[in-house]
Amino acid sequence: MKFFVDTADVDAIRELAELGMADGVTTNPSLILKSGRDILEVTREICGIVEGPVSAEVVATAAPKMIEEGRKLAQIAPNIAVKVPLTWDGLKACKTLTGEGHMVNVTLCFSAAQAILAAKAGATFVSPFVGRLDDINLDGMDLIADIRAIYDNYGFETQILAASIRSVNHVTEAAKIGADVVTAPPGVLKQMAAHPLTDKGLATFLADWEKTGQKIL
Ligand code: G3P
């Protein structure tokens, strides 16, 4: 399973990349806003930190302009994946941009039907938003499972990029289902290391070690 980091915070990306925990990065207009940085500048910096795909999202809504924006974003670095929304125009832009050899991440996917269209349009990645489906009392993980089953039925090569990941359980459930990639905020990826029994066990070991009076160094 690949881990993408869902942020435009370069310090957080660098820390995870040094540990081999950042196979790629996803950004979106909200994350660019949160970073307070210029999209071209921060995306270029991120592309220099990770070798894998860095998703940069277009903001036009009509296909011709999306394609122009996508071409401009793709010029930033060879590892850019142009992110387009899962609309009819977004699918047109996906088809053109993948035809030109660019990676394309089709985002804001909320149904299996939409995911089929993304695969047919040649998307490199499709991004089903798990957390936002949970927010409206649907089960986001059911969507990941449906897309996995459909893509496997037909050998679609589009990678399932589980997005809007909010918890450690989201990551492990997506892994069990077989999502190709999970993109999660740095805090969720770091939280995966935490377990209360690890903390409790470590406290006991350290207390016992203290009693031995020994030192390793
Ligand atoms: O990858 C998409 C992600 O940034 C959306 O997450 O938590 O805003 O639904 P969220």
PDB file of C-alpha atoms and ligand atoms in Angstrom:
ATOM      1  CA  MET A   1       0.000   0.000   0.000  1.00  0.00           C
ATOM      2  CA  LYS A   2       1.239   3.454  -0.879  1.00  0.00           C
ATOM      3  CA  PHE A   3       0.946   6.394   1.522  1.00  0.00           C
ATOM      4  CA  PHE A   4       0.357   9.844   0.109  1.00  0.00           C
ATOM      5  CA  VAL A   5       0.400  12.806   2.474  1.00  0.00           C
ATOM      6  CA  ASP A   6      -2.645  15.027   2.209  1.00  0.00           C
ATOM      7  CA  THR A   7      -1.103  18.427   2.925  1.00  0.00           C
ATOM      8  CA  ALA A   8       0.854  21.343   1.487  1.00  0.00           C
ATOM      9  CA  ASP A   9       2.907  21.680   4.683  1.00  0.00           C
ATOM     10  CA  VAL A  10       6.461  21.135   3.472  1.00  0.00           C
ATOM     11  CA  ASP A  11       7.954  20.521   6.930  1.00  0.00           C
ATOM     12  CA  ALA A  12       5.444  17.743   7.621  1.00  0.00           C
ATOM     13  CA  ILE A  13       6.065  16.237   4.177  1.00  0.00           C
ATOM     14  CA  ARG A  14       9.832  16.335   4.688  1.00  0.00           C
ATOM     15  CA  GLU A  15       9.612  14.556   8.053  1.00  0.00           C
ATOM     16  CA  LEU A  16       7.465  11.756   6.627  1.00  0.00           C
ATOM     17  CA  ALA A  17       9.533  11.485   3.422  1.00  0.00           C
ATOM     18  CA  GLU A  18      12.733  10.993   5.422  1.00  0.00           C
ATOM     19  CA  LEU A  19      11.081   7.982   7.099  1.00  0.00           C
ATOM     20  CA  GLY A  20       9.902   6.507   3.809  1.00  0.00           C
ATOM     21  CA  MET A  21       6.290   7.253   4.737  1.00  0.00           C
ATOM     22  CA  ALA A  22       5.524   9.634   1.866  1.00  0.00           C
ATOM     23  CA  ASP A  23       5.186   7.863  -1.450  1.00  0.00           C
ATOM     24  CA  GLY A  24       3.473  10.946  -2.828  1.00  0.00           C
ATOM     25  CA  VAL A  25       1.505  14.042  -1.852  1.00  0.00           C
ATOM     26  CA  THR A  26      -2.006  15.312  -2.531  1.00  0.00           C
ATOM     27  CA  THR A  27      -3.005  18.950  -2.371  1.00  0.00           C
ATOM     28  CA  ASN A  28      -6.217  20.801  -3.131  1.00  0.00           C
ATOM     29  CA  PRO A  29      -7.268  24.465  -3.108  1.00  0.00           C
ATOM     30  CA  SER A  30      -8.233  24.280   0.586  1.00  0.00           C
ATOM     31  CA  LEU A  31      -4.818  22.877   1.519  1.00  0.00           C
ATOM     32  CA  ILE A  32      -3.062  25.567  -0.556  1.00  0.00           C
ATOM     33  CA  LEU A  33      -5.110  28.184   1.328  1.00  0.00           C
ATOM     34  CA  LYS A  34      -4.100  26.603   4.645  1.00  0.00           C
ATOM     35  CA  SER A  35      -0.400  26.696   3.655  1.00  0.00           C
ATOM     36  CA  GLY A  36      -0.618  30.436   2.934  1.00  0.00           C
ATOM     37  CA  ARG A  37       1.749  29.910  -0.027  1.00  0.00           C
ATOM     38  CA  ASP A  38       1.703  30.448  -3.774  1.00  0.00           C
ATOM     39  CA  ILE A  39       0.481  27.273  -5.510  1.00  0.00           C
ATOM     40  CA  LEU A  40       3.259  27.107  -8.100  1.00  0.00           C
ATOM     41  CA  GLU A  41       6.002  27.809  -5.596  1.00  0.00           C
ATOM     42  CA  VAL A  42       4.860  25.426  -2.874  1.00  0.00           C
ATOM     43  CA  THR A  43       4.034  22.653  -5.354  1.00  0.00           C
ATOM     44  CA  ARG A  44       7.499  22.955  -6.909  1.00  0.00           C
ATOM     45  CA  GLU A  45       9.065  22.660  -3.458  1.00  0.00           C
ATOM     46  CA  ILE A  46       6.956  19.587  -2.640  1.00  0.00           C
ATOM     47  CA  CYS A  47       7.924  17.948  -5.968  1.00  0.00           C
ATOM     48  CA  GLY A  48      11.551  18.274  -4.905  1.00  0.00           C
ATOM     49  CA  ILE A  49      10.937  16.517  -1.586  1.00  0.00           C
ATOM     50  CA  VAL A  50       9.082  13.399  -2.763  1.00  0.00           C
ATOM     51  CA  GLU A  51       9.845  11.301  -5.809  1.00  0.00           C
ATOM     52  CA  GLY A  52       6.288  10.026  -6.212  1.00  0.00           C
ATOM     53  CA  PRO A  53       3.186  11.727  -7.609  1.00  0.00           C
ATOM     54  CA  VAL A  54       2.249  15.164  -6.301  1.00  0.00           C
ATOM     55  CA  SER A  55      -1.382  16.041  -7.029  1.00  0.00           C
ATOM     56  CA  ALA A  56      -2.040  19.666  -7.936  1.00  0.00           C
ATOM     57  CA  GLU A  57      -5.642  20.625  -8.607  1.00  0.00           C
ATOM     58  CA  VAL A  58      -7.101  22.721 -11.405  1.00  0.00           C
ATOM     59  CA  VAL A  59      -9.744  25.297 -10.495  1.00  0.00           C
ATOM     60  CA  ALA A  60     -11.432  25.899 -13.863  1.00  0.00           C
ATOM     61  CA  THR A  61     -14.780  24.172 -14.393  1.00  0.00           C
ATOM     62  CA  ALA A  62     -14.893  24.030 -18.194  1.00  0.00           C
ATOM     63  CA  ALA A  63     -12.762  21.382 -19.926  1.00  0.00           C
ATOM     64  CA  PRO A  64     -10.693  23.641 -22.231  1.00  0.00           C
ATOM     65  CA  LYS A  65      -9.550  25.841 -19.341  1.00  0.00           C
ATOM     66  CA  MET A  66      -9.004  22.812 -17.081  1.00  0.00           C
ATOM     67  CA  ILE A  67      -6.736  21.373 -19.758  1.00  0.00           C
ATOM     68  CA  GLU A  68      -4.771  24.644 -20.006  1.00  0.00           C
ATOM     69  CA  GLU A  69      -4.399  24.816 -16.236  1.00  0.00           C
ATOM     70  CA  GLY A  70      -3.450  21.144 -16.117  1.00  0.00           C
ATOM     71  CA  ARG A  71      -0.719  21.656 -18.716  1.00  0.00           C
ATOM     72  CA  LYS A  72       0.662  24.580 -16.721  1.00  0.00           C
ATOM     73  CA  LEU A  73       0.652  22.594 -13.465  1.00  0.00           C
ATOM     74  CA  ALA A  74       2.271  19.612 -15.210  1.00  0.00           C
ATOM     75  CA  GLN A  75       5.174  21.851 -16.241  1.00  0.00           C
ATOM     76  CA  ILE A  76       6.128  22.303 -12.581  1.00  0.00           C
ATOM     77  CA  ALA A  77       7.848  18.897 -12.420  1.00  0.00           C
ATOM     78  CA  PRO A  78       7.696  15.436 -14.000  1.00  0.00           C
ATOM     79  CA  ASN A  79       6.046  13.967 -10.889  1.00  0.00           C
ATOM     80  CA  ILE A  80       2.938  16.177 -11.032  1.00  0.00           C
ATOM     81  CA  ALA A  81      -0.437  14.416 -11.160  1.00  0.00           C
ATOM     82  CA  VAL A  82      -3.017  16.891 -12.427  1.00  0.00           C
ATOM     83  CA  LYS A  83      -6.102  16.752 -10.221  1.00  0.00           C
ATOM     84  CA  VAL A  84      -9.469  17.331 -11.879  1.00  0.00           C
ATOM     85  CA  PRO A  85     -12.956  17.083 -10.363  1.00  0.00           C
ATOM     86  CA  LEU A  86     -15.250  14.203 -11.225  1.00  0.00           C
ATOM     87  CA  THR A  87     -17.556  16.176 -13.498  1.00  0.00           C
ATOM     88  CA  TRP A  88     -18.280  15.588 -17.167  1.00  0.00           C
ATOM     89  CA  ASP A  89     -15.824  18.377 -18.044  1.00  0.00           C
ATOM     90  CA  GLY A  90     -13.307  16.916 -15.622  1.00  0.00           C
ATOM     91  CA  LEU A  91     -13.540  13.584 -17.443  1.00  0.00           C
ATOM     92  CA  LYS A  92     -12.905  15.322 -20.758  1.00  0.00           C
ATOM     93  CA  ALA A  93      -9.859  17.041 -19.281  1.00  0.00           C
ATOM     94  CA  CYS A  94      -8.710  13.695 -17.845  1.00  0.00           C
ATOM     95  CA  LYS A  95      -8.900  12.010 -21.236  1.00  0.00           C
ATOM     96  CA  THR A  96      -6.919  14.780 -22.945  1.00  0.00           C
ATOM     97  CA  LEU A  97      -4.275  15.161 -20.254  1.00  0.00           C
ATOM     98  CA  THR A  98      -3.646  11.409 -19.880  1.00  0.00           C
ATOM     99  CA  GLY A  99      -3.463  11.222 -23.689  1.00  0.00           C
ATOM    100  CA  GLU A 100      -0.634  13.757 -23.497  1.00  0.00           C
ATOM    101  CA  GLY A 101       1.194  11.511 -21.043  1.00  0.00           C
ATOM    102  CA  HIS A 102       0.345  13.323 -17.810  1.00  0.00           C
ATOM    103  CA  MET A 103      -0.745  11.562 -14.630  1.00  0.00           C
ATOM    104  CA  VAL A 104      -4.296  12.531 -13.701  1.00  0.00           C
ATOM    105  CA  ASN A 105      -6.045  12.186 -10.342  1.00  0.00           C
ATOM    106  CA  VAL A 106      -9.842  12.432 -10.663  1.00  0.00           C
ATOM    107  CA  THR A 107     -11.055  13.776  -7.363  1.00  0.00           C
ATOM    108  CA  LEU A 108     -14.332  14.342  -5.493  1.00  0.00           C
ATOM    109  CA  CYS A 109     -15.580  10.828  -6.307  1.00  0.00           C
ATOM    110  CA  PHE A 110     -18.635   9.860  -4.274  1.00  0.00           C
ATOM    111  CA  SER A 111     -20.117   6.916  -6.196  1.00  0.00           C
ATOM    112  CA  ALA A 112     -19.097   3.699  -7.910  1.00  0.00           C
ATOM    113  CA  ALA A 113     -20.708   4.956 -11.109  1.00  0.00           C
ATOM    114  CA  GLN A 114     -18.424   7.993 -11.076  1.00  0.00           C
ATOM    115  CA  ALA A 115     -15.416   5.740 -10.459  1.00  0.00           C
ATOM    116  CA  ILE A 116     -16.275   3.638 -13.524  1.00  0.00           C
ATOM    117  CA  LEU A 117     -16.268   6.794 -15.649  1.00  0.00           C
ATOM    118  CA  ALA A 118     -12.905   7.875 -14.229  1.00  0.00           C
ATOM    119  CA  ALA A 119     -11.390   4.520 -15.203  1.00  0.00           C
ATOM    120  CA  LYS A 120     -12.941   4.683 -18.678  1.00  0.00           C
ATOM    121  CA  ALA A 121     -11.450   8.178 -19.112  1.00  0.00           C
ATOM    122  CA  GLY A 122      -8.017   6.716 -18.359  1.00  0.00           C
ATOM    123  CA  ALA A 123      -7.456   8.262 -14.922  1.00  0.00           C
ATOM    124  CA  THR A 124      -4.205   7.343 -13.204  1.00  0.00           C
ATOM    125  CA  PHE A 125      -5.920   7.717  -9.818  1.00  0.00           C
ATOM    126  CA  VAL A 126      -9.505   8.035  -8.654  1.00  0.00           C
ATOM    127  CA  SER A 127     -10.079   9.692  -5.276  1.00  0.00           C
ATOM    128  CA  PRO A 128     -13.178   8.491  -3.395  1.00  0.00           C
ATOM    129  CA  PHE A 129     -13.777  10.728  -0.355  1.00  0.00           C
ATOM    130  CA  VAL A 130     -14.390   8.427   2.604  1.00  0.00           C
ATOM    131  CA  GLY A 131     -14.785  10.922   5.445  1.00  0.00           C
ATOM    132  CA  ARG A 132     -17.224  13.173   3.615  1.00  0.00           C
ATOM    133  CA  LEU A 133     -19.517  10.189   2.939  1.00  0.00           C
ATOM    134  CA  ASP A 134     -19.313   9.223   6.623  1.00  0.00           C
ATOM    135  CA  ASP A 135     -20.242  12.854   7.402  1.00  0.00           C
ATOM    136  CA  ILE A 136     -23.636  12.357   5.716  1.00  0.00           C
ATOM    137  CA  ASN A 137     -24.267   9.018   7.442  1.00  0.00           C
ATOM    138  CA  LEU A 138     -23.164   6.845   4.540  1.00  0.00           C
ATOM    139  CA  ASP A 139     -20.294   4.376   4.811  1.00  0.00           C
ATOM    140  CA  GLY A 140     -17.320   5.677   2.877  1.00  0.00           C
ATOM    141  CA  MET A 141     -15.570   2.316   3.152  1.00  0.00           C
ATOM    142  CA  ASP A 142     -18.430   0.624   1.280  1.00  0.00           C
ATOM    143  CA  LEU A 143     -17.561   2.829  -1.675  1.00  0.00           C
ATOM    144  CA  ILE A 144     -13.894   1.780  -1.551  1.00  0.00           C
ATOM    145  CA  ALA A 145     -14.989  -1.887  -1.501  1.00  0.00           C
ATOM    146  CA  ASP A 146     -17.414  -1.385  -4.411  1.00  0.00           C
ATOM    147  CA  ILE A 147     -14.793   0.336  -6.554  1.00  0.00           C
ATOM    148  CA  ARG A 148     -12.209  -2.362  -5.723  1.00  0.00           C
ATOM    149  CA  ALA A 149     -14.637  -5.102  -6.790  1.00  0.00           C
ATOM    150  CA  ILE A 150     -15.620  -3.324 -10.010  1.00  0.00           C
ATOM    151  CA  TYR A 151     -12.068  -2.441 -11.032  1.00  0.00           C
ATOM    152  CA  ASP A 152     -10.961  -6.032 -10.346  1.00  0.00           C
ATOM    153  CA  ASN A 153     -13.889  -7.428 -12.365  1.00  0.00           C
ATOM    154  CA  TYR A 154     -12.654  -5.642 -15.459  1.00  0.00           C
ATOM    155  CA  GLY A 155      -8.935  -5.208 -14.848  1.00  0.00           C
ATOM    156  CA  PHE A 156      -9.168  -1.412 -14.801  1.00  0.00           C
ATOM    157  CA  GLU A 157      -5.708  -0.050 -14.048  1.00  0.00           C
ATOM    158  CA  THR A 158      -6.819   3.209 -12.433  1.00  0.00           C
ATOM    159  CA  GLN A 159      -5.461   3.242  -8.878  1.00  0.00           C
ATOM    160  CA  ILE A 160      -7.895   3.672  -6.015  1.00  0.00           C
ATOM    161  CA  LEU A 161      -6.639   6.550  -3.884  1.00  0.00           C
ATOM    162  CA  ALA A 162      -8.696   6.544  -0.678  1.00  0.00           C
ATOM    163  CA  ALA A 163      -9.063  10.220   0.305  1.00  0.00           C
ATOM    164  CA  SER A 164     -10.757  12.307   2.968  1.00  0.00           C
ATOM    165  CA  ILE A 165      -9.141   9.952   5.462  1.00  0.00           C
ATOM    166  CA  ARG A 166      -9.771  11.151   8.996  1.00  0.00           C
ATOM    167  CA  SER A 167      -8.706   8.289  11.294  1.00  0.00           C
ATOM    168  CA  VAL A 168      -6.331   5.390  11.773  1.00  0.00           C
ATOM    169  CA  ASN A 169      -9.270   3.008  11.284  1.00  0.00           C
ATOM    170  CA  HIS A 170      -9.926   4.541   7.879  1.00  0.00           C
ATOM    171  CA  VAL A 171      -6.348   3.674   6.888  1.00  0.00           C
ATOM    172  CA  THR A 172      -6.489   0.076   8.117  1.00  0.00           C
ATOM    173  CA  GLU A 173      -9.955  -0.552   6.649  1.00  0.00           C
ATOM    174  CA  ALA A 174      -8.854   0.833   3.270  1.00  0.00           C
ATOM    175  CA  ALA A 175      -5.771  -1.410   3.444  1.00  0.00           C
ATOM    176  CA  LYS A 176      -7.906  -4.482   4.223  1.00  0.00           C
ATOM    177  CA  ILE A 177     -10.113  -3.766   1.221  1.00  0.00           C
ATOM    178  CA  GLY A 178      -7.089  -3.268  -1.025  1.00  0.00           C
ATOM    179  CA  ALA A 179      -7.090   0.434  -1.866  1.00  0.00           C
ATOM    180  CA  ASP A 180      -3.920   1.047  -3.869  1.00  0.00           C
ATOM    181  CA  VAL A 181      -3.126   4.293  -2.062  1.00  0.00           C
ATOM    182  CA  VAL A 182      -4.308   6.115   1.030  1.00  0.00           C
ATOM    183  CA  THR A 183      -3.840   9.839   1.297  1.00  0.00           C
ATOM    184  CA  ALA A 184      -4.021  11.036   4.867  1.00  0.00           C
ATOM    185  CA  PRO A 185      -3.118  14.152   6.844  1.00  0.00           C
ATOM    186  CA  PRO A 186       0.286  13.902   8.576  1.00  0.00           C
ATOM    187  CA  GLY A 187      -1.407  13.692  11.980  1.00  0.00           C
ATOM    188  CA  VAL A 188      -3.327  10.548  11.022  1.00  0.00           C
ATOM    189  CA  LEU A 189      -0.201   8.857   9.645  1.00  0.00           C
ATOM    190  CA  LYS A 190       1.722   9.644  12.838  1.00  0.00           C
ATOM    191  CA  GLN A 191      -1.193   8.539  15.006  1.00  0.00           C
ATOM    192  CA  MET A 192      -0.856   5.067  13.459  1.00  0.00           C
ATOM    193  CA  ALA A 193       2.213   4.529  15.674  1.00  0.00           C
ATOM    194  CA  ALA A 194       0.273   5.133  18.864  1.00  0.00           C
ATOM    195  CA  HIS A 195      -1.183   2.410  21.083  1.00  0.00           C
ATOM    196  CA  PRO A 196      -1.966   2.719  24.820  1.00  0.00           C
ATOM    197  CA  LEU A 197      -0.530  -0.739  25.512  1.00  0.00           C
ATOM    198  CA  THR A 198       2.750   0.315  23.860  1.00  0.00           C
ATOM    199  CA  ASP A 199       2.900   3.338  26.188  1.00  0.00           C
ATOM    200  CA  LYS A 200       2.009   1.228  29.220  1.00  0.00           C
ATOM    201  CA  GLY A 201       4.499  -1.520  28.353  1.00  0.00           C
ATOM    202  CA  LEU A 202       7.273   0.986  27.756  1.00  0.00           C
ATOM    203  CA  ALA A 203       6.606   2.682  31.109  1.00  0.00           C
ATOM    204  CA  THR A 204       6.939  -0.685  32.878  1.00  0.00           C
ATOM    205  CA  PHE A 205      10.151  -1.585  31.030  1.00  0.00           C
ATOM    206  CA  LEU A 206      11.708   1.782  31.857  1.00  0.00           C
ATOM    207  CA  ALA A 207      10.709   1.569  35.520  1.00  0.00           C
ATOM    208  CA  ASP A 208      12.235  -1.941  35.790  1.00  0.00           C
ATOM    209  CA  TRP A 209      15.360  -0.829  33.958  1.00  0.00           C
ATOM    210  CA  GLU A 210      15.817   2.010  36.435  1.00  0.00           C
ATOM    211  CA  LYS A 211      15.777  -0.573  39.252  1.00  0.00           C
ATOM    212  CA  THR A 212      18.617  -2.584  37.666  1.00  0.00           C
ATOM    213  CA  GLY A 213      20.909   0.431  38.088  1.00  0.00           C
ATOM    214  CA  GLN A 214      22.501  -0.444  34.716  1.00  0.00           C
ATOM    215  CA  LYS A 215      23.319   1.759  31.716  1.00  0.00           C
ATOM    216  CA  ILE A 216      23.694   0.878  28.053  1.00  0.00           C
ATOM    217  CA  LEU A 217      25.655   4.015  27.207  1.00  0.00           C
TER     218      LEU A 217
HETATM  219  O1  G3P B   1      -7.830  14.284  -0.152  1.00  0.00           O
HETATM  220  C1  G3P B   1      -9.001  15.007   0.017  1.00  0.00           C
HETATM  221  C2  G3P B   1      -9.052  15.605   1.361  1.00  0.00           C
HETATM  222  O2  G3P B   1      -8.170  16.678   1.456  1.00  0.00           O
HETATM  223  C3  G3P B   1     -10.391  15.977   1.822  1.00  0.00           C
HETATM  224  O3  G3P B   1     -10.391  15.707   3.169  1.00  0.00           O
HETATM  225  O4  G3P B   1     -11.125  15.891   5.479  1.00  0.00           O
HETATM  226  O5  G3P B   1     -11.478  17.798   3.871  1.00  0.00           O
HETATM  227  O6  G3P B   1     -12.813  15.720   3.687  1.00  0.00           O
HETATM  228  P1  G3P B   1     -11.527  16.322   4.092  1.00  0.00           P
END
